[in-house]
Short mmCIF file of C-alpha atoms and ligand atoms in Angstrom, two decimals:
data_model
loop_
_atom_site.label_atom_id
_atom_site.label_comp_id
_atom_site.label_asym_id
_atom_site.label_seq_id
_atom_site.Cartn_x
_atom_site.Cartn_y
_atom_site.Cartn_z
CA MET A 530 58.19 109.12 89.30
CA THR A 531 61.37 107.13 88.89
CA ASP A 532 63.72 109.66 87.42
CA GLN A 533 63.45 112.25 90.17
CA ALA A 534 66.76 113.39 91.63
CA ASP A 535 67.88 112.74 95.20
CA LEU A 536 69.69 116.07 95.34
CA LEU A 537 69.77 119.29 93.32
CA ILE A 538 72.58 121.79 93.70
CA LEU A 539 71.55 125.23 92.52
CA GLY A 540 72.65 128.84 92.85
CA ALA A 541 76.34 128.65 91.92
CA PRO A 542 78.21 128.19 88.65
CA VAL A 543 79.39 124.64 88.02
CA TRP A 544 82.83 124.02 86.52
CA THR A 545 82.67 120.43 85.30
CA ALA A 546 86.30 119.74 84.17
CA ASP A 547 84.67 118.16 81.11
CA PRO A 548 86.12 119.95 78.03
CA ALA A 549 82.94 119.15 76.08
CA ARG A 550 80.81 121.13 78.58
CA PRO A 551 83.00 123.07 80.98
CA TRP A 552 80.25 125.21 82.51
CA ALA A 553 76.74 124.66 83.84
CA ASP A 554 74.35 126.28 86.34
CA ALA A 555 73.15 123.28 88.29
CA VAL A 556 73.80 119.62 89.11
CA ALA A 557 71.32 116.85 89.84
CA VAL A 558 72.38 113.71 91.71
CA ARG A 559 70.57 110.38 91.65
CA ALA A 560 71.72 107.13 93.27
CA GLY A 561 75.16 108.57 93.94
CA ARG A 562 75.74 109.60 90.35
CA VAL A 563 75.47 112.80 88.37
CA ALA A 564 72.00 112.63 86.80
CA ALA A 565 72.24 115.94 84.95
CA VAL A 566 74.33 119.09 84.62
CA GLY A 567 73.06 122.04 82.69
CA PRO A 568 70.89 125.14 82.85
CA GLU A 569 69.00 125.49 86.11
CA GLY A 570 65.59 125.17 84.51
CA ALA A 571 66.37 121.85 82.84
CA VAL A 572 68.02 120.37 85.93
CA ALA A 573 65.22 121.58 88.20
CA ASP A 574 62.78 119.46 86.15
CA LEU A 575 64.22 116.46 88.02
CA ARG A 576 62.87 117.78 91.29
CA GLY A 577 60.38 115.46 92.96
CA PRO A 578 58.63 115.44 96.34
CA SER A 579 61.58 113.84 98.17
CA THR A 580 64.38 115.67 96.33
CA ARG A 581 66.74 117.57 98.63
CA VAL A 582 67.82 120.99 97.35
CA LEU A 583 71.11 122.65 98.18
CA ARG A 584 70.48 126.30 97.31
CA LEU A 585 73.81 128.16 97.23
CA ASP A 586 74.40 131.86 97.27
CA GLY A 587 77.22 131.97 94.70
CA GLY A 588 80.57 130.23 94.99
CA LEU A 589 81.58 127.40 92.68
CA VAL A 590 80.71 123.72 92.33
CA LEU A 591 83.40 121.49 90.85
CA PRO A 592 84.54 117.86 90.85
CA GLY A 593 86.12 116.74 94.13
CA PHE A 594 89.84 117.32 94.18
CA GLN A 595 92.00 114.23 93.74
CA ASP A 596 95.44 114.39 95.31
CA ALA A 597 97.84 112.39 93.14
CA HIS A 598 100.61 112.23 95.75
CA VAL A 599 99.94 112.62 99.46
CA HIS A 600 100.84 110.86 102.70
CA THR A 601 97.41 110.64 104.28
CA ALA A 602 98.07 107.87 106.81
CA ALA A 603 101.44 109.26 107.93
CA GLY A 604 99.97 112.77 107.96
CA GLY A 605 97.08 111.63 110.12
CA LEU A 606 99.61 110.16 112.53
CA GLU A 607 101.64 113.39 112.58
CA LEU A 608 98.55 115.43 113.41
CA ALA A 609 98.54 113.64 116.78
CA GLN A 610 102.30 114.00 117.39
CA CYS A 611 104.61 116.94 118.13
CA ASP A 612 103.62 119.07 115.15
CA LEU A 613 106.01 121.79 113.98
CA HIS A 614 104.22 122.55 110.71
CA GLY A 615 103.56 126.26 110.47
CA VAL A 616 105.47 126.96 113.71
CA GLU A 617 108.00 129.84 113.56
CA PRO A 618 111.54 128.38 113.81
CA GLY A 619 112.20 130.54 116.89
CA GLU A 620 109.33 128.69 118.61
CA TYR A 621 110.48 125.14 117.79
CA ALA A 622 112.21 124.53 121.14
CA ALA A 623 109.29 125.89 123.16
CA THR A 624 106.81 123.82 121.13
CA VAL A 625 108.81 120.64 121.73
CA ALA A 626 109.07 121.47 125.45
CA ARG A 627 105.30 122.01 125.72
CA TYR A 628 104.54 118.77 123.87
CA ALA A 629 107.01 116.79 126.03
CA ALA A 630 105.50 118.21 129.22
CA GLY A 631 102.00 117.32 128.03
CA HIS A 632 103.05 113.75 127.13
CA SER A 633 105.23 112.86 130.09
CA ASP A 634 104.25 109.18 129.80
CA ALA A 635 105.48 108.82 126.18
CA ALA A 636 108.82 106.99 125.99
CA TRP A 637 109.84 109.04 122.95
CA VAL A 638 109.02 112.52 121.69
CA LEU A 639 108.11 111.95 118.04
CA GLY A 640 106.92 114.42 115.46
CA GLY A 641 107.98 116.60 112.60
CA GLY A 642 107.36 119.56 110.35
CA TRP A 643 110.50 121.70 110.80
CA VAL A 644 111.83 123.49 107.74
CA MET A 645 115.37 123.01 106.51
CA ASP A 646 115.90 126.65 105.56
CA ALA A 647 115.58 127.66 109.23
CA PHE A 648 119.03 126.17 109.84
CA GLY A 649 121.12 126.51 106.67
CA THR A 650 122.89 123.58 105.03
CA GLU A 651 124.44 122.26 108.26
CA GLY A 652 121.00 121.56 109.69
CA PRO A 653 119.54 121.81 113.20
CA ARG A 654 121.49 121.14 116.42
CA LEU A 655 121.33 118.57 119.21
CA ALA A 656 121.85 121.18 121.89
CA THR A 657 118.59 122.98 121.08
CA LEU A 658 116.64 119.80 121.82
CA ASP A 659 118.85 118.69 124.73
CA ALA A 660 118.03 121.96 126.47
CA VAL A 661 114.30 121.10 126.49
CA VAL A 662 114.23 117.27 126.54
CA ALA A 663 117.14 115.44 128.16
CA ASP A 664 115.42 112.45 129.74
CA ARG A 665 113.96 110.85 126.60
CA PRO A 666 114.91 110.46 122.96
CA VAL A 667 113.51 113.03 120.54
CA LEU A 668 113.07 112.32 116.81
CA LEU A 669 111.56 115.04 114.62
CA GLU A 670 111.29 114.66 110.86
CA SER A 671 111.80 117.64 108.58
CA THR A 672 108.72 118.73 106.70
CA ASP A 673 110.09 117.14 103.49
CA GLY A 674 110.60 113.81 105.32
CA HIS A 675 114.19 113.45 104.11
CA SER A 676 115.98 114.48 107.32
CA ALA A 677 115.58 114.02 111.06
CA TRP A 678 116.50 116.23 114.01
CA VAL A 679 117.41 114.27 117.12
CA ASN A 680 118.67 114.92 120.64
CA SER A 681 121.67 113.37 122.42
CA ARG A 682 119.56 110.70 124.12
CA ALA A 683 118.41 109.47 120.68
CA LEU A 684 121.99 109.29 119.34
CA GLU A 685 123.06 107.46 122.50
CA LEU A 686 120.27 104.88 122.17
CA ALA A 687 121.17 104.29 118.54
CA GLY A 688 124.88 104.07 119.39
CA ILE A 689 125.78 106.86 116.97
CA THR A 690 129.17 108.45 117.71
CA ARG A 691 131.91 110.14 115.69
CA ALA A 692 133.16 106.61 114.88
CA THR A 693 129.87 105.62 113.18
CA PRO A 694 130.25 105.58 109.39
CA ASP A 695 127.53 107.04 107.14
CA PRO A 696 125.18 104.24 106.11
CA PRO A 697 124.67 103.48 102.41
CA ARG A 698 122.27 106.10 100.90
CA GLY A 699 122.41 108.29 103.98
CA ARG A 700 124.49 110.90 105.81
CA ILE A 701 125.09 111.78 109.45
CA GLU A 702 125.62 115.54 109.65
CA ARG A 703 128.87 116.31 111.53
CA ASP A 704 130.85 119.34 112.73
CA ALA A 705 134.43 120.11 111.68
CA ALA A 706 135.71 117.73 114.38
CA GLY A 707 133.55 114.89 113.04
CA GLU A 708 131.04 114.88 115.92
CA PRO A 709 127.39 114.23 114.98
CA THR A 710 125.48 117.50 115.21
CA GLY A 711 121.89 116.27 115.42
CA ALA A 712 120.74 116.05 111.78
CA LEU A 713 120.40 112.74 109.95
CA HIS A 714 119.68 112.55 106.23
CA GLU A 715 117.90 109.83 104.21
CA ALA A 716 118.90 106.29 105.31
CA ALA A 717 120.78 107.68 108.34
CA MET A 718 117.37 108.57 109.83
CA ASP A 719 116.64 104.86 110.23
CA LEU A 720 119.64 104.42 112.57
CA VAL A 721 117.51 106.20 115.19
CA ALA A 722 113.98 105.59 113.85
CA ASP A 723 114.45 101.80 113.99
CA HIS A 724 114.66 102.13 117.81
CA ALA A 725 111.47 104.17 118.18
CA PRO A 726 108.28 102.31 119.09
CA PRO A 727 106.21 101.82 115.90
CA PRO A 728 102.55 102.90 116.01
CA ASP A 729 100.24 99.98 116.70
CA GLN A 730 97.35 98.93 114.44
CA ALA A 731 94.78 101.01 116.34
CA GLU A 732 96.96 104.13 116.06
CA TRP A 733 97.37 103.61 112.32
CA GLU A 734 93.63 103.13 111.83
CA ALA A 735 92.92 106.31 113.76
CA ALA A 736 95.58 108.04 111.65
CA VAL A 737 93.90 106.97 108.39
CA GLU A 738 90.57 108.37 109.57
CA ARG A 739 92.17 111.58 110.89
CA GLY A 740 94.06 112.10 107.62
CA GLN A 741 90.94 111.38 105.59
CA ALA A 742 88.91 113.93 107.57
CA HIS A 743 91.66 116.51 107.02
CA LEU A 744 91.51 115.97 103.24
CA HIS A 745 87.71 115.94 103.06
CA ARG A 746 87.63 119.35 104.80
CA LEU A 747 89.78 120.61 101.91
CA GLY A 748 87.49 119.27 99.18
CA VAL A 749 89.51 116.13 98.44
CA THR A 750 87.50 113.02 97.53
CA ALA A 751 90.28 110.70 96.26
CA TRP A 752 94.01 110.39 96.71
CA GLN A 753 97.09 108.31 96.13
CA ASP A 754 98.90 107.50 99.38
CA ALA A 755 102.42 107.70 98.03
CA ALA A 756 104.39 105.31 100.24
CA VAL A 757 102.34 102.63 101.97
CA GLU A 758 104.11 100.20 104.28
CA PRO A 759 102.46 96.89 105.27
CA ASP A 760 101.20 98.19 108.64
CA MET A 761 99.58 101.21 106.96
CA LEU A 762 97.97 98.98 104.33
CA ALA A 763 96.52 96.78 107.07
CA ALA A 764 95.02 99.89 108.67
CA TYR A 765 93.55 101.13 105.37
CA ARG A 766 92.09 97.68 104.80
CA ALA A 767 90.52 97.57 108.25
CA VAL A 768 89.00 101.04 107.81
CA ALA A 769 87.68 100.06 104.35
CA GLU A 770 86.19 96.83 105.68
CA ARG A 771 84.34 98.76 108.38
CA GLY A 772 82.87 100.94 105.62
CA ARG A 773 84.65 103.99 107.04
CA LEU A 774 86.81 104.75 104.00
CA SER A 775 84.79 107.50 102.34
CA GLY A 776 87.62 108.63 100.05
CA ARG A 777 88.81 106.65 97.04
CA VAL A 778 92.36 105.55 97.70
CA VAL A 779 95.18 104.22 95.60
CA ALA A 780 97.81 102.78 97.93
CA ALA A 781 101.27 102.95 96.36
CA LEU A 782 103.12 100.08 98.03
CA ARG A 783 106.69 100.92 98.83
CA TRP A 784 109.51 99.24 96.88
CA ASP A 785 112.38 98.32 99.18
CA VAL A 786 115.64 99.17 97.35
CA GLU A 787 117.53 96.56 99.37
CA ALA A 788 115.16 93.66 98.67
CA GLY A 789 115.30 93.53 94.85
CA PRO A 790 113.02 91.41 92.65
CA ALA A 791 112.47 88.88 95.48
CA GLN A 792 109.84 91.25 96.94
CA LEU A 793 107.52 90.97 93.92
CA ALA A 794 105.49 88.03 95.22
CA GLY A 795 104.84 89.90 98.47
CA LEU A 796 103.70 93.00 96.57
CA VAL A 797 101.28 90.95 94.45
CA GLU A 798 99.88 89.44 97.65
CA ARG A 799 99.47 92.88 99.25
CA ARG A 800 97.72 94.14 96.12
CA GLU A 801 95.10 91.41 96.64
CA LEU A 802 94.76 92.21 100.35
CA GLY A 803 94.60 95.93 99.66
CA SER A 804 91.76 95.91 97.16
CA VAL A 805 88.64 96.32 99.31
CA GLY A 806 85.80 98.82 98.95
CA ARG A 807 87.25 102.16 97.85
CA LEU A 808 90.82 100.98 98.45
CA ARG A 809 93.01 99.69 95.65
CA ALA A 810 96.68 98.83 96.16
CA GLY A 811 97.60 98.76 92.48
CA ALA A 812 100.64 101.02 92.49
CA VAL A 813 104.22 100.64 93.66
CA LYS A 814 106.39 103.55 94.77
CA ILE A 815 110.12 103.63 94.05
CA PHE A 816 112.52 106.31 95.27
CA ALA A 817 114.97 107.04 92.44
CA ASP A 818 116.84 109.72 94.44
CA GLY A 819 116.63 112.07 97.43
CA VAL A 820 116.18 115.87 97.50
CA PHE A 821 118.31 118.72 96.18
CA GLU A 822 118.57 120.63 99.46
CA THR A 823 120.61 117.86 101.12
CA ARG A 824 122.52 117.20 97.87
CA THR A 825 120.92 113.76 97.54
CA ALA A 826 119.03 114.53 94.28
CA ALA A 827 120.69 112.66 91.39
CA MET A 828 121.94 115.29 88.92
CA LEU A 829 123.42 115.04 85.41
CA THR A 830 126.07 117.67 86.23
CA PRO A 831 127.74 118.33 89.60
CA TYR A 832 126.38 120.55 92.35
CA LEU A 833 128.10 123.91 92.76
CA ASP A 834 129.68 124.73 96.13
CA GLY A 835 127.68 127.87 96.88
CA ASP A 836 130.41 130.17 95.50
CA GLY A 837 129.81 129.06 91.93
CA ARG A 838 132.58 126.44 91.79
CA PRO A 839 131.71 122.88 90.70
CA THR A 840 132.09 120.09 93.24
CA ALA A 841 132.47 116.38 92.52
CA GLU A 842 128.99 115.68 93.94
CA LEU A 843 126.28 114.30 91.65
CA GLY A 844 123.84 113.30 94.41
CA ILE A 845 122.57 109.87 95.41
CA GLY A 846 120.82 107.60 92.92
CA MET A 847 118.98 105.12 95.12
CA LEU A 848 119.21 102.41 92.42
CA ASP A 849 121.68 102.21 89.57
CA PRO A 850 120.02 102.62 86.17
CA ALA A 851 120.10 98.91 85.33
CA GLU A 852 118.53 97.97 88.68
CA LEU A 853 115.88 100.63 88.25
CA ALA A 854 115.01 99.37 84.75
CA GLU A 855 114.87 95.81 86.04
CA ALA A 856 112.53 96.74 88.90
CA VAL A 857 110.24 98.84 86.69
CA THR A 858 110.10 96.16 83.99
CA ALA A 859 109.21 93.46 86.50
CA LEU A 860 106.51 95.60 88.15
CA ASP A 861 105.08 96.60 84.77
CA GLY A 862 105.03 92.94 83.77
CA HIS A 863 102.98 92.19 86.89
CA GLY A 864 100.44 94.89 86.03
CA PHE A 865 101.47 97.47 88.63
CA ASP A 866 101.35 101.21 88.02
CA VAL A 867 104.84 102.39 88.93
CA HIS A 868 105.14 105.70 90.77
CA VAL A 869 108.71 106.97 90.96
CA HIS A 870 110.06 109.78 93.14
CA ALA A 871 112.55 111.71 91.00
CA ILE A 872 113.88 115.20 91.78
CA GLY A 873 117.20 115.48 89.90
CA ASP A 874 117.50 115.59 86.10
CA ARG A 875 119.55 112.36 86.18
CA ALA A 876 116.93 110.57 88.29
CA VAL A 877 114.18 111.74 85.89
CA ARG A 878 116.17 110.57 82.86
CA ASP A 879 117.04 107.19 84.41
CA THR A 880 113.35 106.70 85.27
CA LEU A 881 112.16 107.55 81.74
CA ASP A 882 114.80 105.12 80.42
CA ALA A 883 113.41 102.48 82.81
CA PHE A 884 109.84 103.02 81.52
CA GLN A 885 111.17 102.78 77.96
CA ALA A 886 112.91 99.50 78.81
CA ALA A 887 109.69 98.16 80.37
CA ALA A 888 107.68 99.00 77.24
CA ALA A 889 110.33 97.36 75.03
CA ALA A 890 110.26 94.19 77.13
CA ASN A 891 106.53 93.90 77.89
CA GLY A 892 104.86 95.87 75.10
CA ARG A 893 102.77 98.96 75.82
CA ARG A 894 100.12 98.32 78.48
CA ASP A 895 97.33 100.58 79.70
CA SER A 896 99.64 101.66 82.50
CA ARG A 897 99.50 104.73 84.72
CA HIS A 898 103.22 104.97 85.30
CA GLN A 899 104.15 108.31 86.79
CA ILE A 900 107.09 110.37 87.93
CA ALA A 901 106.50 112.54 90.97
CA HIS A 902 108.16 115.84 91.93
CA LEU A 903 110.09 116.60 88.68
CA GLN A 904 112.13 119.45 90.07
CA PHE A 905 114.70 119.27 87.26
CA VAL A 906 113.64 117.98 83.86
CA HIS A 907 116.18 118.26 81.04
CA PRO A 908 114.44 119.92 78.05
CA GLU A 909 115.26 116.91 75.85
CA ASP A 910 113.39 114.64 78.26
CA ARG A 911 110.13 116.67 78.31
CA PRO A 912 108.61 115.17 75.11
CA ARG A 913 109.32 111.66 76.41
CA PHE A 914 106.44 111.86 78.92
CA ARG A 915 103.88 111.87 76.12
CA ARG A 916 105.76 109.40 73.97
CA LEU A 917 106.12 106.90 76.82
CA GLY A 918 102.69 107.61 78.34
CA VAL A 919 104.19 108.67 81.68
CA VAL A 920 102.05 110.94 83.88
CA ALA A 921 103.77 114.08 85.22
CA ASN A 922 102.81 113.91 88.90
CA ALA A 923 103.58 117.48 89.97
CA GLN A 924 103.65 119.25 93.36
CA PRO A 925 102.88 122.83 92.32
CA PHE A 926 103.34 124.33 95.79
CA TRP A 927 107.12 124.05 95.43
CA SER A 928 107.36 126.11 92.25
CA CYS A 929 108.04 129.48 93.89
CA LEU A 930 110.88 131.49 95.41
CA ASP A 931 110.59 130.23 99.00
CA GLY A 932 113.45 129.79 101.47
CA TYR A 933 114.26 126.31 100.14
CA MET A 934 114.68 127.79 96.66
CA ARG A 935 116.56 130.99 97.57
CA GLU A 936 118.92 129.62 100.20
CA LEU A 937 119.29 125.89 99.65
CA THR A 938 118.82 125.50 95.89
CA LEU A 939 119.73 128.46 93.65
CA PRO A 940 123.22 129.04 95.16
CA PHE A 941 124.23 125.48 94.21
CA LEU A 942 123.05 125.59 90.58
CA ASP A 943 124.24 126.96 87.27
CA PRO A 944 121.75 129.42 85.72
CA GLU A 945 120.75 127.05 82.93
CA ARG A 946 119.69 124.28 85.32
CA ALA A 947 118.06 126.82 87.65
CA GLY A 948 115.69 127.58 84.76
CA TRP A 949 114.68 123.94 84.31
CA GLN A 950 112.77 123.70 87.56
CA TYR A 951 109.18 122.55 87.95
CA PRO A 952 108.41 122.94 84.21
CA TRP A 953 104.65 122.41 84.41
CA ALA A 954 103.71 124.52 81.38
CA SER A 955 106.51 123.03 79.26
CA LEU A 956 105.42 119.50 80.13
CA ARG A 957 101.83 120.37 79.23
CA ARG A 958 102.87 121.95 75.95
CA ALA A 959 104.80 118.75 75.20
CA GLY A 960 101.55 116.79 75.65
CA ALA A 961 102.17 115.23 79.06
CA VAL A 962 99.19 114.39 81.27
CA LEU A 963 99.62 116.65 84.31
CA ALA A 964 98.35 115.36 87.68
CA PHE A 965 98.68 117.56 90.76
CA GLY A 966 99.37 116.39 94.29
CA SER A 967 100.24 118.12 97.53
CA ASP A 968 102.77 115.72 99.07
CA TRP A 969 101.19 116.63 102.43
CA THR A 970 102.68 116.71 105.08
CA VAL A 971 105.66 117.98 103.14
CA SER A 972 103.44 120.90 102.06
CA THR A 973 99.93 122.05 102.80
CA ALA A 974 97.19 119.63 101.74
CA ASN A 975 95.01 122.55 100.60
CA PRO A 976 94.54 122.17 96.81
CA LEU A 977 93.49 125.81 96.46
CA GLU A 978 96.77 127.06 97.89
CA GLU A 979 98.61 124.61 95.63
CA ILE A 980 96.64 125.85 92.63
CA GLU A 981 97.40 129.47 93.53
CA VAL A 982 101.12 128.71 93.23
CA ALA A 983 100.64 126.80 89.96
CA VAL A 984 98.84 129.83 88.49
CA HIS A 985 101.10 132.60 89.87
CA ARG A 986 104.39 130.86 90.83
CA VAL A 987 104.41 133.02 93.99
CA ALA A 988 104.06 131.65 97.54
CA PRO A 989 100.75 132.50 99.28
CA ASP A 990 102.72 134.00 102.20
CA ASP A 991 104.63 136.31 99.82
CA ARG A 992 101.88 137.47 97.45
CA GLY A 993 103.67 140.64 96.41
CA GLY A 994 106.83 138.68 95.58
CA GLU A 995 108.55 137.98 92.27
CA PRO A 996 107.09 135.06 90.27
CA PHE A 997 109.47 132.12 89.86
CA LEU A 998 110.04 131.19 86.19
CA PRO A 999 106.74 132.80 85.12
CA ASP A 1000 106.80 131.06 81.70
CA GLU A 1001 105.98 127.87 83.57
CA ARG A 1002 102.71 129.21 85.02
CA VAL A 1003 99.59 127.28 84.03
CA ASP A 1004 96.19 128.95 83.82
CA LEU A 1005 93.39 128.30 86.29
CA PRO A 1006 91.38 125.82 84.18
CA ALA A 1007 94.56 123.81 83.53
CA ALA A 1008 95.49 123.85 87.21
CA LEU A 1009 92.00 122.78 88.30
CA ALA A 1010 92.00 120.05 85.64
CA ALA A 1011 95.34 118.74 86.92
CA PHE A 1012 93.82 118.44 90.42
CA THR A 1013 90.62 116.73 89.17
CA ALA A 1014 90.54 115.01 85.77
CA GLY A 1015 94.34 114.73 85.52
CA SER A 1016 94.78 113.09 88.90
CA ALA A 1017 91.70 110.90 88.26
CA TYR A 1018 93.60 109.51 85.27
CA ALA A 1019 96.71 108.96 87.39
CA LEU A 1020 94.54 107.07 89.90
CA ARG A 1021 92.72 105.02 87.21
CA LEU A 1022 89.47 106.66 88.30
CA GLU A 1023 88.79 108.66 85.13
CA ALA A 1024 85.97 106.44 83.86
CA GLU A 1025 83.92 107.12 87.01
CA THR A 1026 85.18 110.43 88.48
CA GLY A 1027 87.23 113.54 87.77
CA THR A 1028 84.56 115.42 85.82
CA LEU A 1029 80.93 116.29 86.54
CA THR A 1030 79.44 114.38 83.64
CA PRO A 1031 76.07 112.59 83.63
CA GLY A 1032 76.56 108.96 84.66
CA ARG A 1033 79.72 109.56 86.67
CA LEU A 1034 79.91 109.36 90.45
CA ALA A 1035 78.78 112.52 92.22
CA ASP A 1036 82.07 113.25 93.98
CA LEU A 1037 82.22 117.02 94.20
CA ALA A 1038 83.23 120.06 96.17
CA VAL A 1039 81.42 123.34 96.85
CA LEU A 1040 83.57 126.48 97.21
CA ASP A 1041 82.50 129.63 99.04
CA ARG A 1042 83.78 131.87 96.22
CA ASP A 1043 84.40 131.54 92.51
CA PRO A 1044 88.16 131.65 91.91
CA PHE A 1045 87.51 132.52 88.23
CA ASP A 1046 86.11 135.83 89.47
CA ALA A 1047 89.04 138.24 89.94
CA ALA A 1048 87.08 140.10 92.63
CA ALA A 1049 86.99 136.93 94.75
CA GLY A 1050 90.55 137.56 95.98
CA PRO A 1051 93.47 135.14 96.16
CA ILE A 1052 92.73 131.56 95.08
CA GLY A 1053 94.37 130.13 98.20
CA ASP A 1054 91.90 132.02 100.42
CA VAL A 1055 88.87 130.33 98.85
CA ARG A 1056 87.26 127.93 101.34
CA VAL A 1057 85.51 124.61 100.84
CA LEU A 1058 81.93 124.68 102.12
CA ALA A 1059 81.09 121.07 101.39
CA THR A 1060 82.59 117.88 100.05
CA LEU A 1061 80.34 115.14 98.68
CA VAL A 1062 81.18 111.54 97.81
CA GLU A 1063 78.51 109.84 95.73
CA GLY A 1064 76.22 112.71 96.62
CA GLU A 1065 76.62 112.26 100.39
CA PRO A 1066 78.39 114.91 102.48
CA VAL A 1067 81.73 113.85 103.98
CA HIS A 1068 82.35 117.45 105.03
CA ALA A 1069 79.87 120.29 105.38
CA ASP A 1070 80.25 123.77 106.80
CA PRO A 1071 77.72 124.37 109.59
CA SER A 1072 76.44 127.44 107.68
CA LEU A 1073 75.21 125.21 104.86
CA ASP A 1074 71.70 123.83 104.60
CA LEU A 1075 72.10 120.52 102.86
CA GLY A 1076 68.34 120.16 102.64
CA GLY A 1077 68.47 116.91 104.65
ZN1 ZN B 2455 105.87 112.16 98.99
#
């Protein structure tokens, strides 16, 4: 019998993400594709003598999550370094000391994951690190990746003193006397980082596989790596060539703001090199600005000083609007999907203007241009996403009243602008395609925790807390769709993945509980029992009988 299924999944509701048939009872998989979804009886008809059966005891089956903006390779590297993610700030020094003692042969102590709100606006201090590591340089990135915490040895090696000017697009944090205090923002990070030994090819390849395994455990089957440098691309390519890339990957090649249009030929070449197996290097990432917390987000009106008085600061636009439009137009003309980091309302507006200029110059293409982060979106700019066909690439985990918001953001904002933040529901109502991403390692890579915040606008570690701008909540089906079908569109994978529809690839996740069931408890506590790519497990809980 030729139409028998290779695998049947029974015993749990199936949420398909397909608006034409959102719910089913069972899924059949044949030759890596969804052969049928529907009532259990009908699907079970495809059972033959060699069909494997995964019999679940409740839970939920849904399309594999697709992370529209994540740093998988860099995250995989960080997992092997001095990792401060989730560490209490009071334990940072002890954690660094333990790591340094355990890696006495490493010339540098490298790592990251500290949170900015542990230190206030002036940032962390040299002395804290000097007290635990004096013999070697220490370089620790903040969890958002926009600042670094260094020790005295690192400053010495980089030749940074009170006489060193701030580099373009960066800032050396200083005390009242002008002495560097140990925090470096944006481009100033490179003054030290350029001296640190770069990971070699083998380390990057291991990092790609480690990052991939981390995402698969969380139900993720595809992602966009949101800033891929040439050495990372080479590692992805090597892993793909060995047949070890089980996830589908869009590599967003990084646009160098210094290099201008001369870099286009190199990007086109890397797109060719980076299109192997499940890897496709068809996107380019541009940073339009920095982040609000270090006052490097590009704003339309000035930052307040913390006591409600306006300053002269408007943040740092990484490219002036004409340069940005020129870069976007050139990339669009070469068939790239352009992925722009924009936090401030001015950065968002300049980027939309750039996409408009590209469409005027090149005509409308089937592009997947996208703006990521979208912390401040002026209400007049919200309808432009639909009109220009720009995907809203959103990081829902940030849309809550956490320390970054309470201490480093709200005090520096007028109330009107404070209400413009992370407007996911408004963008949806205006017709924008919403794609969700974690921005791991900036935030957790767990899509279910991200979705919990999208639905409630409350942080999972503060579940009794006040929701942040509750009108911008999106409901559970919309949040799940943004992490499946929406991100599939952003990744140009929507013809083959993103919904559980007959004929599409059987990339799916199995959850231990059904988050639609209120009795199942908080969404972020739901666990992933199995992750399948083309019907084959890339992660499976030991408790599960995959019928192999
Ligand atoms: Zn990012």
